[in-house]
Coordinates of C-alpha atoms in Angstrom, one line a residue:
X25 CA -13.1 -18.5 -12.3
X26 CA -11.9 -14.9 -11.8
X27 CA -9.2 -13.8 -14.2
X28 CA -6.3 -12.8 -12.0
X29 CA -3.9 -11.9 -14.8
X30 CA -5.6 -9.4 -17.1
X31 CA -6.9 -5.9 -16.3
X32 CA -10.7 -5.6 -15.8
X33 CA -12.2 -2.5 -14.4
X34 CA -14.7 -3.1 -11.6
X35 CA -18.2 -2.0 -12.6
X36 CA -19.6 0.9 -10.5
X37 CA -22.4 3.4 -10.6
X38 CA -21.8 7.2 -11.1
X39 CA -21.8 9.4 -8.0
X40 CA -21.9 13.2 -8.4
X41 CA -19.9 15.3 -5.9
X42 CA -20.7 18.9 -6.9
X43 CA -19.5 19.3 -10.4
X44 CA -17.3 16.1 -10.3
X45 CA -18.5 12.6 -11.2
X46 CA -16.9 9.6 -9.6
X47 CA -17.3 6.0 -10.9
X48 CA -18.9 4.6 -14.0
X49 CA -16.7 5.1 -17.1
X50 CA -15.2 8.3 -15.7
X51 CA -11.4 8.5 -15.0
X52 CA -10.0 8.2 -11.5
X53 CA -10.6 11.4 -9.5
X54 CA -7.8 12.8 -7.4
X55 CA -8.6 14.5 -4.1
X56 CA -6.8 15.8 -1.0
X57 CA -7.6 17.1 2.5
X58 CA -6.8 20.6 4.0
X59 CA -4.6 20.9 7.1
X60 CA -5.4 24.4 8.1
X61 CA -8.0 25.2 10.8
X62 CA -11.5 25.0 9.3
X63 CA -12.4 28.1 11.3
X64 CA -9.8 30.1 9.4
X65 CA -11.8 31.0 6.3
X66 CA -9.1 32.9 4.5
X67 CA -6.4 30.2 5.0
X68 CA -8.9 27.5 4.1
X69 CA -9.9 29.2 0.8
X70 CA -6.3 29.7 -0.2
X71 CA -5.3 26.2 0.5
X72 CA -8.3 24.7 -1.3
X73 CA -7.4 26.7 -4.4
X74 CA -3.7 25.6 -4.2
X75 CA -4.8 21.9 -3.9
X76 CA -7.1 22.4 -6.9
X77 CA -4.3 24.1 -8.9
X78 CA -2.1 21.0 -8.3
X79 CA -4.7 18.6 -9.5
X80 CA -6.9 17.9 -6.5
X81 CA -10.5 17.9 -7.9
X82 CA -12.2 17.5 -4.5
X83 CA -11.1 19.0 -1.1
X84 CA -12.0 17.7 2.3
X85 CA -12.0 19.7 5.6
X86 CA -12.3 18.4 9.1
X87 CA -15.4 19.6 11.1
X88 CA -14.8 18.6 14.7
X89 CA -17.3 21.2 16.0
X90 CA -20.6 22.7 15.0
X91 CA -18.9 26.1 14.4
X92 CA -16.5 24.4 12.0
X93 CA -19.4 22.8 10.2
X94 CA -21.2 26.1 9.8
X95 CA -18.0 27.8 8.6
X96 CA -17.9 25.5 5.6
X97 CA -20.5 27.8 4.1
X98 CA -18.1 30.7 4.3
X99 CA -15.3 28.6 2.8
X100 CA -17.5 27.6 -0.1
X101 CA -18.5 31.2 -0.7
X102 CA -14.9 32.4 -0.5
X103 CA -13.8 29.8 -3.1
X104 CA -16.7 30.9 -5.4
X105 CA -15.8 34.6 -5.0
X106 CA -12.3 33.7 -6.2
X107 CA -13.8 32.2 -9.4
X108 CA -13.4 28.5 -8.6
X109 CA -15.9 25.7 -8.3
X110 CA -14.4 23.1 -6.0
X111 CA -16.5 20.3 -4.4
X112 CA -16.1 20.3 -0.7
X113 CA -16.3 17.4 1.8
X114 CA -16.8 17.6 5.5
X115 CA -14.9 15.0 7.6
X116 CA -17.0 14.1 10.7
X117 CA -16.1 11.9 13.6
X118 CA -18.1 11.1 16.8
X119 CA -21.1 13.5 16.1
X120 CA -24.0 12.6 13.9
X121 CA -25.5 15.9 14.8
X122 CA -22.6 17.7 13.0
X123 CA -23.0 15.4 10.0
X124 CA -26.7 16.3 9.9
X125 CA -26.0 20.1 10.1
X126 CA -23.2 20.1 7.5
X127 CA -25.1 18.0 5.0
X128 CA -27.0 21.1 3.7
X129 CA -23.7 23.0 3.1
X130 CA -21.1 20.7 1.5
X131 CA -21.1 18.4 -1.5
X132 CA -20.2 15.2 0.5
X133 CA -20.0 14.2 4.1
X134 CA -17.5 11.6 5.2
X135 CA -18.6 9.6 8.3
X136 CA -16.8 6.7 10.1
X137 CA -19.0 3.8 11.0
X138 CA -16.7 3.0 13.9
X139 CA -17.6 6.2 15.8
X140 CA -20.8 7.3 14.2
X141 CA -22.9 6.3 17.3
X142 CA -21.8 5.6 20.8
X143 CA -21.6 2.1 22.2
X144 CA -24.6 0.9 24.3
X145 CA -22.4 -1.4 26.3
X146 CA -21.7 -0.3 29.9
X147 CA -19.8 -3.4 31.1
X148 CA -16.6 -3.6 29.0
X149 CA -15.5 -6.8 30.5
X150 CA -18.2 -8.9 28.8
X151 CA -18.9 -9.8 25.2
X152 CA -22.0 -8.5 23.4
X153 CA -25.0 -10.8 23.5
X154 CA -26.9 -11.3 20.3
X155 CA -29.6 -9.0 21.5
X156 CA -27.1 -6.2 22.4
X157 CA -25.4 -6.6 19.1
X158 CA -28.7 -6.2 17.2
X159 CA -30.0 -3.4 19.5
X160 CA -26.9 -1.3 18.9
X161 CA -27.1 -1.9 15.1
X162 CA -30.8 -0.7 15.2
X163 CA -29.7 2.4 17.0
X164 CA -27.1 3.0 14.3
X165 CA -29.6 2.3 11.6
X166 CA -32.2 4.7 13.0
X167 CA -29.7 7.5 13.3
X168 CA -28.2 6.9 9.9
X169 CA -31.5 6.8 8.1
X170 CA -32.3 10.3 9.5
X171 CA -28.9 11.5 8.0
X172 CA -29.7 9.8 4.7
X173 CA -33.0 11.7 4.5
X174 CA -31.2 15.0 4.9
X175 CA -28.6 14.0 2.2
X176 CA -31.5 13.1 -0.2
X177 CA -33.1 16.5 0.4
X178 CA -29.8 18.4 -0.2
X179 CA -28.4 16.2 -3.0
X180 CA -25.4 15.5 -0.8
X181 CA -23.2 12.5 -1.2
X182 CA -21.9 10.3 1.6
X183 CA -18.5 8.7 2.0
X184 CA -18.7 5.7 4.3
X185 CA -15.1 5.7 5.5
X186 CA -13.9 2.7 7.6
X187 CA -10.4 2.8 9.1
X188 CA -8.4 -0.1 10.4
X189 CA -8.0 0.5 14.1
X190 CA -11.1 2.6 14.6
X191 CA -13.8 -0.1 14.4
X192 CA -16.8 0.1 16.8
X193 CA -16.7 -1.9 20.0
X194 CA -19.6 -4.0 18.7
X195 CA -17.8 -5.0 15.5
X196 CA -14.6 -5.6 17.3
X197 CA -16.4 -7.8 19.8
X198 CA -17.8 -10.0 17.0
X199 CA -15.1 -9.9 14.3
X200 CA -11.9 -8.5 16.0
X201 CA -9.7 -6.0 14.2
X202 CA -9.7 -8.1 11.0
X203 CA -10.4 -7.5 7.3
X204 CA -13.7 -9.2 7.8
X205 CA -14.6 -6.8 10.6
X206 CA -13.5 -3.8 8.6
X207 CA -15.6 -4.9 5.6
X208 CA -18.7 -5.7 7.6
X209 CA -18.6 -2.3 9.3
X210 CA -18.9 -0.7 5.9
X211 CA -21.3 -3.2 4.4
X212 CA -23.8 -2.6 7.2
X213 CA -24.1 1.0 6.3
X214 CA -24.1 0.3 2.5
X215 CA -27.0 -2.1 2.9
X216 CA -29.0 0.6 4.7
X217 CA -28.3 3.0 1.9
X218 CA -29.4 0.4 -0.7
X219 CA -32.5 -0.4 1.3
X220 CA -33.4 3.3 1.5
X221 CA -32.9 3.8 -2.2
X222 CA -29.9 6.1 -1.7
X223 CA -27.1 5.6 -4.2
X224 CA -25.1 8.8 -3.8
X225 CA -22.4 6.9 -1.9
X226 CA -18.7 6.3 -2.0
X227 CA -17.0 3.8 0.3
X228 CA -13.4 3.5 1.6
X229 CA -11.5 1.1 3.9
X230 CA -8.1 2.3 4.9
X231 CA -5.1 1.2 6.8
X232 CA -1.5 2.3 7.4
X233 CA -0.5 -1.3 6.7
X234 CA -0.3 -1.7 3.0
X235 CA -0.8 -5.5 3.0
X236 CA -3.9 -5.1 5.3
X237 CA -5.2 -2.3 3.1
X238 CA -4.8 -4.2 -0.1
X239 CA -6.4 -7.5 1.1
X240 CA -9.2 -5.7 2.9
X241 CA -10.2 -3.6 -0.2
X242 CA -10.1 -6.8 -2.3
X243 CA -12.5 -8.4 0.2
X244 CA -14.6 -5.3 0.2
X245 CA -14.9 -5.2 -3.6
X246 CA -15.9 -8.9 -3.8
X247 CA -18.4 -8.5 -0.9
X248 CA -20.0 -5.5 -2.6
X249 CA -20.1 -7.3 -6.0
X250 CA -21.7 -10.4 -4.4
X251 CA -24.5 -8.3 -3.0
X252 CA -24.8 -6.2 -6.2
X253 CA -23.7 -3.0 -4.5
X254 CA -21.9 -1.0 -7.1
X255 CA -20.8 2.1 -5.2
X256 CA -17.5 3.6 -6.2
X257 CA -14.5 2.9 -4.0
X258 CA -12.1 5.5 -2.6
X259 CA -8.5 4.3 -2.2
X260 CA -5.8 5.5 0.2
X261 CA -3.1 4.3 2.6
X262 CA -3.8 6.3 5.7
X263 CA -0.9 7.7 7.7
X264 CA 1.6 6.8 4.9
X265 CA 4.2 9.3 6.2
X266 CA 6.3 11.8 4.3
X267 CA 9.1 12.0 1.7
X268 CA 10.0 9.1 -0.4
X269 CA 8.8 6.5 2.0
X270 CA 5.3 8.0 2.1
X271 CA 5.2 8.1 -1.7
X272 CA 6.3 4.5 -1.9
X273 CA 3.8 3.3 0.7
X274 CA 1.0 5.1 -1.0
X275 CA 2.0 3.8 -4.5
X276 CA 2.2 0.2 -3.2
X277 CA -1.3 0.2 -1.8
X278 CA -3.1 2.4 -4.3
X279 CA -1.2 1.2 -7.3
X280 CA -1.8 -2.5 -6.5
X281 CA -5.6 -2.0 -6.4
X282 CA -5.8 0.3 -9.4
X283 CA -3.9 -2.2 -11.4
X284 CA -6.5 -4.8 -10.5
X285 CA -9.4 -2.5 -11.7
X286 CA -10.4 -1.5 -8.2
X287 CA -10.7 2.2 -7.3
X288 CA -12.5 5.3 -8.7
X289 CA -11.1 8.1 -6.6
X290 CA -7.8 8.3 -4.6
X291 CA -6.0 10.4 -2.0
X292 CA -2.3 10.1 -1.3
X293 CA -1.9 10.9 2.4
X294 CA 1.4 12.6 3.1
X295 CA 2.7 14.3 6.2
X296 CA 3.5 17.4 4.0
X297 CA 1.5 20.3 2.7
X298 CA -1.7 18.9 1.1
X299 CA -1.0 20.5 -2.3
X300 CA 2.0 18.1 -2.5
X301 CA -0.3 15.1 -2.6
X302 CA -2.2 15.4 -6.0
X303 CA 0.9 15.4 -8.2
X304 CA 2.0 12.1 -6.6
X305 CA -1.5 10.7 -7.0
X306 CA -1.4 11.7 -10.7
X307 CA 1.9 9.9 -11.2
X308 CA 0.4 6.7 -9.8
X309 CA -2.8 7.0 -11.9
X310 CA -0.8 7.8 -15.1
X311 CA 1.5 4.8 -14.6
X312 CA -1.4 2.4 -14.0
X313 CA -3.2 3.7 -17.1
X314 CA -0.3 2.6 -19.2
X315 CA -1.1 -1.0 -18.3
X316 CA -4.8 -1.0 -19.1
X317 CA -4.3 -2.2 -22.7
X318 CA -1.5 -4.7 -22.0
X319 CA -1.0 -7.8 -24.1
X320 CA -3.2 -10.6 -22.8
X321 CA -1.5 -12.8 -20.1
X322 CA -2.2 -16.5 -20.3
X323 CA -1.8 -18.0 -16.9
X324 CA -3.4 -21.1 -15.3
X325 CA -6.8 -21.0 -13.7
X326 CA -6.1 -22.2 -10.2
X327 CA -7.4 -22.5 -6.7
X328 CA -3.9 -22.2 -5.3
X329 CA -3.9 -18.4 -5.3
X330 CA -5.7 -16.8 -2.4
X331 CA -5.8 -13.0 -2.8
X332 CA -6.9 -12.5 0.8
X333 CA -4.3 -14.6 2.6
X334 CA -1.7 -15.7 0.1
X335 CA 0.8 -18.3 1.4
X336 CA 4.4 -18.2 0.2
X337 CA 5.2 -20.7 -2.4
X338 CA 7.4 -23.5 -1.0
X339 CA 10.8 -23.2 -2.5
X340 CA 14.2 -24.8 -2.2
X341 CA 16.7 -22.9 0.1
X342 CA 20.0 -22.1 -1.6
X343 CA 22.3 -20.0 0.6
X344 CA 20.0 -17.1 1.7
X345 CA 17.6 -17.4 -1.2
X346 CA 14.2 -19.1 -1.0
X347 CA 12.7 -21.2 1.8
X348 CA 11.8 -19.0 4.8
X349 CA 14.4 -16.4 4.0
X350 CA 13.4 -12.8 3.5
X351 CA 13.5 -11.7 -0.2
X352 CA 17.0 -10.9 -1.4
X353 CA 18.1 -7.8 -3.3
X354 CA 20.3 -7.9 -6.4
X355 CA 22.0 -4.6 -7.3
X356 CA 23.0 -4.0 -10.9
X357 CA 26.4 -2.4 -11.5
X358 CA 26.8 -3.7 -15.0
X359 CA 27.7 -0.2 -16.3
X360 CA 30.4 0.2 -13.8
X361 CA 34.0 -1.1 -13.8
X362 CA 34.1 -4.4 -11.9
X363 CA 36.8 -3.1 -9.6
X364 CA 34.2 -0.8 -8.1
X365 CA 32.6 -3.9 -6.5
X366 CA 35.5 -4.1 -4.2
X367 CA 35.3 -0.4 -3.3
X368 CA 31.5 0.2 -2.8
X369 CA 29.8 -0.8 0.4
X370 CA 26.5 -2.2 -1.0
X371 CA 23.7 -3.4 1.3
X372 CA 22.4 -5.8 -1.4
X373 CA 22.8 -9.5 -1.0
X374 CA 24.2 -10.0 -4.6
X375 CA 25.6 -7.7 -7.2
X376 CA 25.1 -8.2 -11.0
X377 CA 28.3 -7.3 -12.7
X378 CA 27.2 -7.7 -16.3
X379 CA 29.2 -9.2 -19.1
X380 CA 32.7 -9.4 -17.6
X381 CA 36.0 -11.0 -18.6
X382 CA 37.3 -12.7 -15.4
X383 CA 39.5 -15.7 -16.1
X384 CA 39.4 -16.2 -19.8
X385 CA 38.9 -14.4 -23.1
X386 CA 35.1 -15.2 -23.0
X387 CA 32.9 -12.5 -21.5
X388 CA 30.1 -14.0 -19.3
X389 CA 27.3 -12.4 -17.2
X390 CA 28.2 -12.7 -13.5
X391 CA 26.5 -12.3 -10.2
X392 CA 28.8 -11.7 -7.2
X393 CA 28.1 -12.3 -3.5
X394 CA 28.0 -8.7 -2.1
X395 CA 29.3 -9.7 1.4
X396 CA 32.3 -11.7 0.3
X397 CA 32.8 -9.8 -2.9
X398 CA 35.3 -11.1 -5.4
X399 CA 36.6 -14.3 -3.9
X400 CA 36.5 -17.1 -6.4
X401 CA 33.9 -19.2 -4.7
X402 CA 31.5 -16.2 -4.7
X403 CA 31.3 -15.5 -8.4
X404 CA 28.2 -17.0 -10.0
X405 CA 26.9 -17.1 -13.6
X406 CA 23.5 -16.2 -15.0
X407 CA 22.3 -18.3 -17.9
X408 CA 19.7 -17.7 -20.6
X409 CA 17.4 -20.1 -22.4
X410 CA 20.0 -21.0 -25.0
X411 CA 22.6 -22.2 -22.5
X412 CA 20.8 -25.1 -20.8
X413 CA 23.5 -27.6 -21.6
X414 CA 26.2 -25.4 -20.1
X415 CA 24.0 -24.8 -17.1
X416 CA 23.6 -28.5 -16.4
X417 CA 27.4 -28.9 -16.3
X418 CA 28.0 -25.9 -13.9
X419 CA 28.8 -27.1 -10.4
X420 CA 28.6 -23.7 -8.7
X421 CA 26.5 -23.5 -5.6
X422 CA 24.4 -20.7 -7.2
X423 CA 23.1 -20.9 -10.7
X424 CA 20.7 -18.3 -12.1
X425 CA 18.5 -19.0 -15.2
X426 CA 16.6 -16.1 -16.8
X427 CA 13.2 -17.1 -18.2
X428 CA 10.1 -15.6 -19.6
X429 CA 6.6 -16.9 -18.9
X430 CA 6.4 -18.3 -22.4
X431 CA 9.4 -20.5 -21.6
X432 CA 7.4 -22.5 -19.0
X433 CA 3.9 -22.4 -20.5
X434 CA 3.0 -25.8 -22.0
X435 CA -0.5 -24.8 -23.2
X436 CA -0.6 -25.3 -27.0
X437 CA -3.3 -22.6 -27.2
X438 CA -0.9 -20.1 -25.7
X439 CA -0.2 -18.1 -28.9
X440 CA 3.2 -16.8 -27.8
X441 CA 4.7 -20.3 -27.3
X442 CA 6.8 -21.3 -30.2
X443 CA 7.9 -24.7 -28.8
X444 CA 5.7 -26.4 -26.2
X445 CA 8.2 -29.4 -26.1
X446 CA 11.0 -27.0 -25.1
X447 CA 8.8 -25.7 -22.3
X448 CA 8.3 -29.3 -21.1
X449 CA 12.0 -29.9 -21.1
X450 CA 12.7 -26.7 -19.1
X451 CA 10.1 -27.8 -16.5
X452 CA 11.7 -31.2 -16.3
X453 CA 15.1 -29.5 -15.8
X454 CA 13.8 -27.2 -13.0
X455 CA 12.1 -30.1 -11.2
X456 CA 15.2 -32.2 -11.3
X457 CA 17.5 -29.3 -10.3
X458 CA 15.5 -27.3 -7.7
X459 CA 18.6 -25.4 -6.6
X460 CA 18.6 -23.4 -9.9
X461 CA 17.4 -19.8 -9.2
X462 CA 14.9 -18.6 -11.7
X463 CA 15.1 -14.9 -12.7
X464 CA 11.6 -14.0 -14.1
X465 CA 11.8 -11.4 -16.8
X466 CA 8.9 -9.0 -17.0
X467 CA 7.7 -9.2 -20.7
X468 CA 4.4 -7.4 -20.3
X469 CA 3.2 -3.9 -19.4
X470 CA 1.2 -5.4 -16.6
X471 CA 4.3 -6.5 -14.7
X472 CA 2.7 -7.5 -11.4
X473 CA 0.1 -9.7 -13.1
X474 CA 2.7 -11.2 -15.3
X475 CA 4.9 -12.1 -12.3
X476 CA 1.8 -13.5 -10.6
X477 CA 1.1 -15.7 -13.7
X478 CA 4.8 -16.8 -13.5
X479 CA 4.6 -17.8 -9.9
X480 CA 1.3 -19.6 -10.1
X481 CA 2.5 -21.5 -13.2
X482 CA 5.5 -22.7 -11.2
X483 CA 3.2 -23.7 -8.3
X484 CA 0.8 -25.5 -10.5
X485 CA 3.7 -27.5 -12.0
X486 CA 5.1 -28.4 -8.6
X487 CA 8.3 -26.5 -9.3
X488 CA 10.3 -25.7 -6.1
X489 CA 12.9 -23.4 -7.6
X490 CA 13.2 -19.9 -6.0
X491 CA 12.0 -17.0 -8.1
X492 CA 13.7 -13.5 -8.5
X493 CA 11.5 -10.7 -10.0
X494 CA 13.5 -8.9 -12.6
X495 CA 12.4 -5.5 -14.0
X496 CA 14.3 -3.1 -16.4
X497 CA 13.0 0.5 -16.4
X498 CA 13.7 2.9 -19.2
X499 CA 14.0 6.6 -18.4
X500 CA 10.7 8.5 -18.5
X501 CA 8.7 11.2 -16.6
X502 CA 7.4 8.9 -13.8
X503 CA 9.8 8.3 -10.9
X504 CA 11.3 4.9 -10.5
X505 CA 10.0 4.9 -6.9
X506 CA 6.4 5.0 -8.2
X507 CA 6.9 2.5 -10.9
X508 CA 8.7 0.0 -8.7
X509 CA 6.1 0.3 -6.0
X510 CA 3.2 -0.3 -8.4
X511 CA 4.9 -3.3 -10.0
X512 CA 6.7 -5.0 -7.2
X513 CA 4.3 -4.1 -4.4
X514 CA 1.6 -6.7 -5.4
X515 CA 4.2 -9.4 -5.9
X516 CA 5.6 -8.9 -2.4
X517 CA 2.3 -8.5 -0.7
X518 CA 1.1 -11.8 -2.3
X519 CA 4.4 -13.5 -1.4
X520 CA 5.1 -14.4 -5.0
X521 CA 8.8 -13.7 -5.1
X522 CA 12.1 -14.6 -3.3
X523 CA 13.9 -11.4 -4.4
X524 CA 14.1 -8.3 -6.5
X525 CA 16.6 -7.4 -9.3
X526 CA 15.9 -4.0 -10.7
X527 CA 17.7 -2.0 -13.4
X528 CA 16.8 1.6 -14.0
X529 CA 18.4 3.9 -16.7
X530 CA 17.9 7.1 -14.7
X531 CA 19.0 5.8 -11.3
X532 CA 22.5 5.0 -9.9
X533 CA 23.1 1.5 -8.5
X534 CA 23.0 3.0 -5.0
X535 CA 19.6 4.7 -5.6
X536 CA 18.1 1.6 -7.2
X537 CA 19.3 -0.5 -4.3
X538 CA 17.7 1.9 -1.8
X539 CA 14.4 1.9 -3.6
X540 CA 14.3 -1.9 -3.6
X541 CA 14.8 -2.0 0.2
X542 CA 12.2 0.7 0.7
X543 CA 9.6 -1.2 -1.3
X544 CA 10.4 -4.3 0.7
X545 CA 9.9 -2.3 3.9
X546 CA 6.6 -0.8 2.7
X547 CA 5.1 -4.2 2.0
X548 CA 6.4 -5.7 5.2
X549 CA 8.4 -8.3 3.3
X550 CA 11.8 -7.3 4.7
X551 CA 12.4 -4.7 7.5
X552 CA 15.7 -2.8 7.3
X553 CA 14.9 0.5 9.0
X554 CA 12.6 2.2 11.5
X555 CA 9.1 2.6 10.2
X556 CA 7.1 5.7 10.8
X557 CA 3.3 5.9 10.7
X558 CA 2.5 9.6 10.5
X559 CA -0.8 11.3 9.6
X560 CA -1.0 13.9 6.9
X561 CA -2.4 16.5 9.4
X562 CA -5.7 18.4 9.2
X563 CA -7.4 21.1 11.2
X564 CA -7.5 18.9 14.3
X565 CA -3.6 18.6 14.4
X566 CA -2.3 19.8 17.8
X567 CA 1.3 20.6 16.8
X568 CA 3.7 21.4 13.9
X569 CA 3.6 17.9 12.3
X570 CA 6.5 18.2 10.0
X571 CA 8.9 19.6 12.6
X572 CA 7.8 17.0 15.1
X573 CA 8.3 14.1 12.6
X574 CA 11.8 15.5 11.9
X575 CA 12.6 15.5 15.7
X576 CA 11.3 12.0 16.3
X577 CA 13.1 10.6 13.3
X578 CA 16.4 12.3 14.3
X579 CA 16.2 10.6 17.7
X580 CA 14.9 7.2 16.6
X581 CA 15.9 6.5 13.0
X582 CA 18.6 4.0 14.1
X583 CA 16.1 1.7 15.8
X584 CA 15.6 -0.8 13.0
X585 CA 12.4 -2.8 13.1
X586 CA 10.4 -0.5 15.4
X587 CA 7.2 1.1 14.3
X588 CA 6.5 4.6 15.6
X589 CA 3.2 6.4 15.1
X590 CA 3.2 10.2 15.0
X591 CA -0.4 11.4 15.1
X592 CA -1.8 14.9 15.1
X593 CA -4.8 14.3 17.3
X594 CA -6.8 11.7 19.3
X595 CA -9.0 10.9 16.3
X596 CA -6.1 9.6 14.2
X597 CA -4.3 8.5 17.3
X598 CA -4.2 5.1 19.1
X599 CA -6.7 3.4 16.8
X600 CA -5.4 4.3 13.4
X601 CA -1.7 3.7 14.2
X602 CA -3.1 0.2 15.0
X603 CA 0.1 -1.9 14.8
X604 CA 2.7 0.7 15.9
X605 CA 5.1 -0.2 18.8
X606 CA 5.1 3.3 20.1
X607 CA 2.9 6.4 19.6
X608 CA 3.3 10.1 19.8
X609 CA -0.2 11.7 19.8
X610 CA -1.4 15.3 20.1
X611 CA -3.6 15.6 23.2
X612 CA -4.1 19.4 23.2
X613 CA -2.3 22.6 22.6
X614 CA 1.4 21.9 23.2
X615 CA 0.4 18.7 25.0
X616 CA 1.4 15.1 23.9
X617 CA 0.3 11.7 25.0
X618 CA 2.7 8.8 24.6
X619 CA 1.6 5.2 23.9
X620 CA 3.2 1.7 24.1
X621 CA 1.1 -0.2 21.6
X622 CA -2.4 0.9 22.2
X623 CA -1.9 1.7 25.9
X624 CA -1.4 5.3 26.9
X625 CA 1.5 5.4 29.3
X626 CA 2.0 9.2 29.6
X627 CA -0.8 11.8 29.3
X628 CA -0.6 15.5 28.5
X629 CA 3.1 16.0 28.8
X630 CA 4.7 19.1 27.3
X631 CA 5.7 19.0 23.7
X632 CA 9.2 20.2 24.7
X633 CA 9.8 17.1 26.8
X634 CA 7.9 14.6 24.7
X635 CA 10.7 13.1 22.6
X636 CA 13.0 12.7 25.7
X637 CA 10.1 11.0 27.5
X638 CA 9.5 8.7 24.5
X639 CA 13.1 7.6 24.7
X640 CA 12.7 6.9 28.4
X641 CA 9.7 4.7 27.7
X642 CA 11.6 2.8 25.0
X643 CA 14.5 2.2 27.5
X644 CA 12.1 0.9 30.1
X645 CA 10.8 -1.6 27.6
X646 CA 14.1 -2.7 26.4
X647 CA 13.7 -1.3 22.9
X648 CA 16.3 1.4 23.0
X649 CA 19.9 1.2 21.6
X650 CA 22.4 4.0 21.6
X651 CA 23.5 5.1 18.2
X652 CA 27.2 4.8 18.9
X653 CA 26.7 1.2 20.1
X654 CA 25.3 0.0 16.8

């Protein structure tokens, strides 16, 4: 069975993009995409050089017109005249003719199978017949083979880039907007490349939903491996947004997969200037690289773990922990005077106060109910492995027990286990007292895999105790936001935990608490604020993206639970903000179209009135609340 606990790099072939090699034994390549107009040669050259200077080894430009495609030659010459050799990628949608033309100019062409050829269906009310399904595939195949021939002649690479929300009508009809449909859309084109003997291929499947993105890429990698297609995989969370939330969302999706050995090149998509993206990508890569030579993790081989559709482990509900409750947050204020608990307005569910002297001369570690604070019945103790007898006698409603994986592993071949009999006794205690809350320590560099092994071991043993993921971060050069996203993201996406408890040397309790809630939001595990799906912008963007995002956020940031898409153009519009409740999409110069779900409800309204109109639509649908009434 597949080893789901220890790092193993997926085997891939090498693909050359200009002077850069992706895949094989080469390190992960970082890239970005320009947001200036492709027709503006001077601005394009300057931006490409800035991206390169910040660590982006490959730069992509949108080519919506034939004029843009031809101007890629001028951009390439301009970069060379400045003394740089930067591989360039053309991003093509809707026009295979443009893809053909630009293939002789750039180092790689990105095409989207979802809009590479037009649908042959005229009657949209009926499903595809088997013949129609096959005929449209043959049309795609014939057109694509012609493009492959040109790429062979010019030694140009292809990126087959599938996006959640922009699948072809044919694939949607047969598979729906599902991971299986997304993967099959890419596999069709990869099989054609393989059959044509063309291996200069990179593939990507992207989504703004981190859980969808992770599970779809896992399925993609396994599908490729099963057919012995070893093309490198490009990773990215599309429309991740901006600021800290955008960084967290990207690190959750990209970091989860890199930690599992999947991914050869990455792009962090932020609604900021593109030169801001490579440093964030480098932080993610550097942090994952620390884990590669981690101590071996010994977890059970099991059929209970489904990495495509993981079901939450059944746990005993105690207060608001476990069962069907959302994961709780425990904030650590152990370095603060306990009187501060009464003063601070924490959003966490529980507060760890550290070793405190409350009612006796003995100092004991305490967890406090954050809502009811310091009333006697809301002070709870956390125990360690040497205090099991005291734990049994404690009659408190909540009892926490801190454990490591070795404490519950009964395999006598597990070299780190000093006493298998003790592990058996602990398992018996947990089974007989399912209301004890387990705090799982992270005693391995590969934190997510270690926590996975912990949860699967509990599941295999039939233990119903809730599980809190505990991580203690030391101060270093990688932001806690990145580390926590990479470590906790997979655990939350796979529904392996009932809560987070994070300590961080270089963060205040308030900052650590905020980061925990942000990672929960990014994985969809617990929603506590408005979510924004915003594209990073490119030469197709119809408005000032960053100013627009700021205006939309200022008006709607109090609408907890709503998802709002802010998209620069129709290409990244209604499809790629797939699961947004509302959409704000560039329709032309100073023109905006507004969406409720995937339905366009207002077309081509002026940008000046767009936010006001968006609020009107929300009010009409019962989704608006005034700020002062909250």
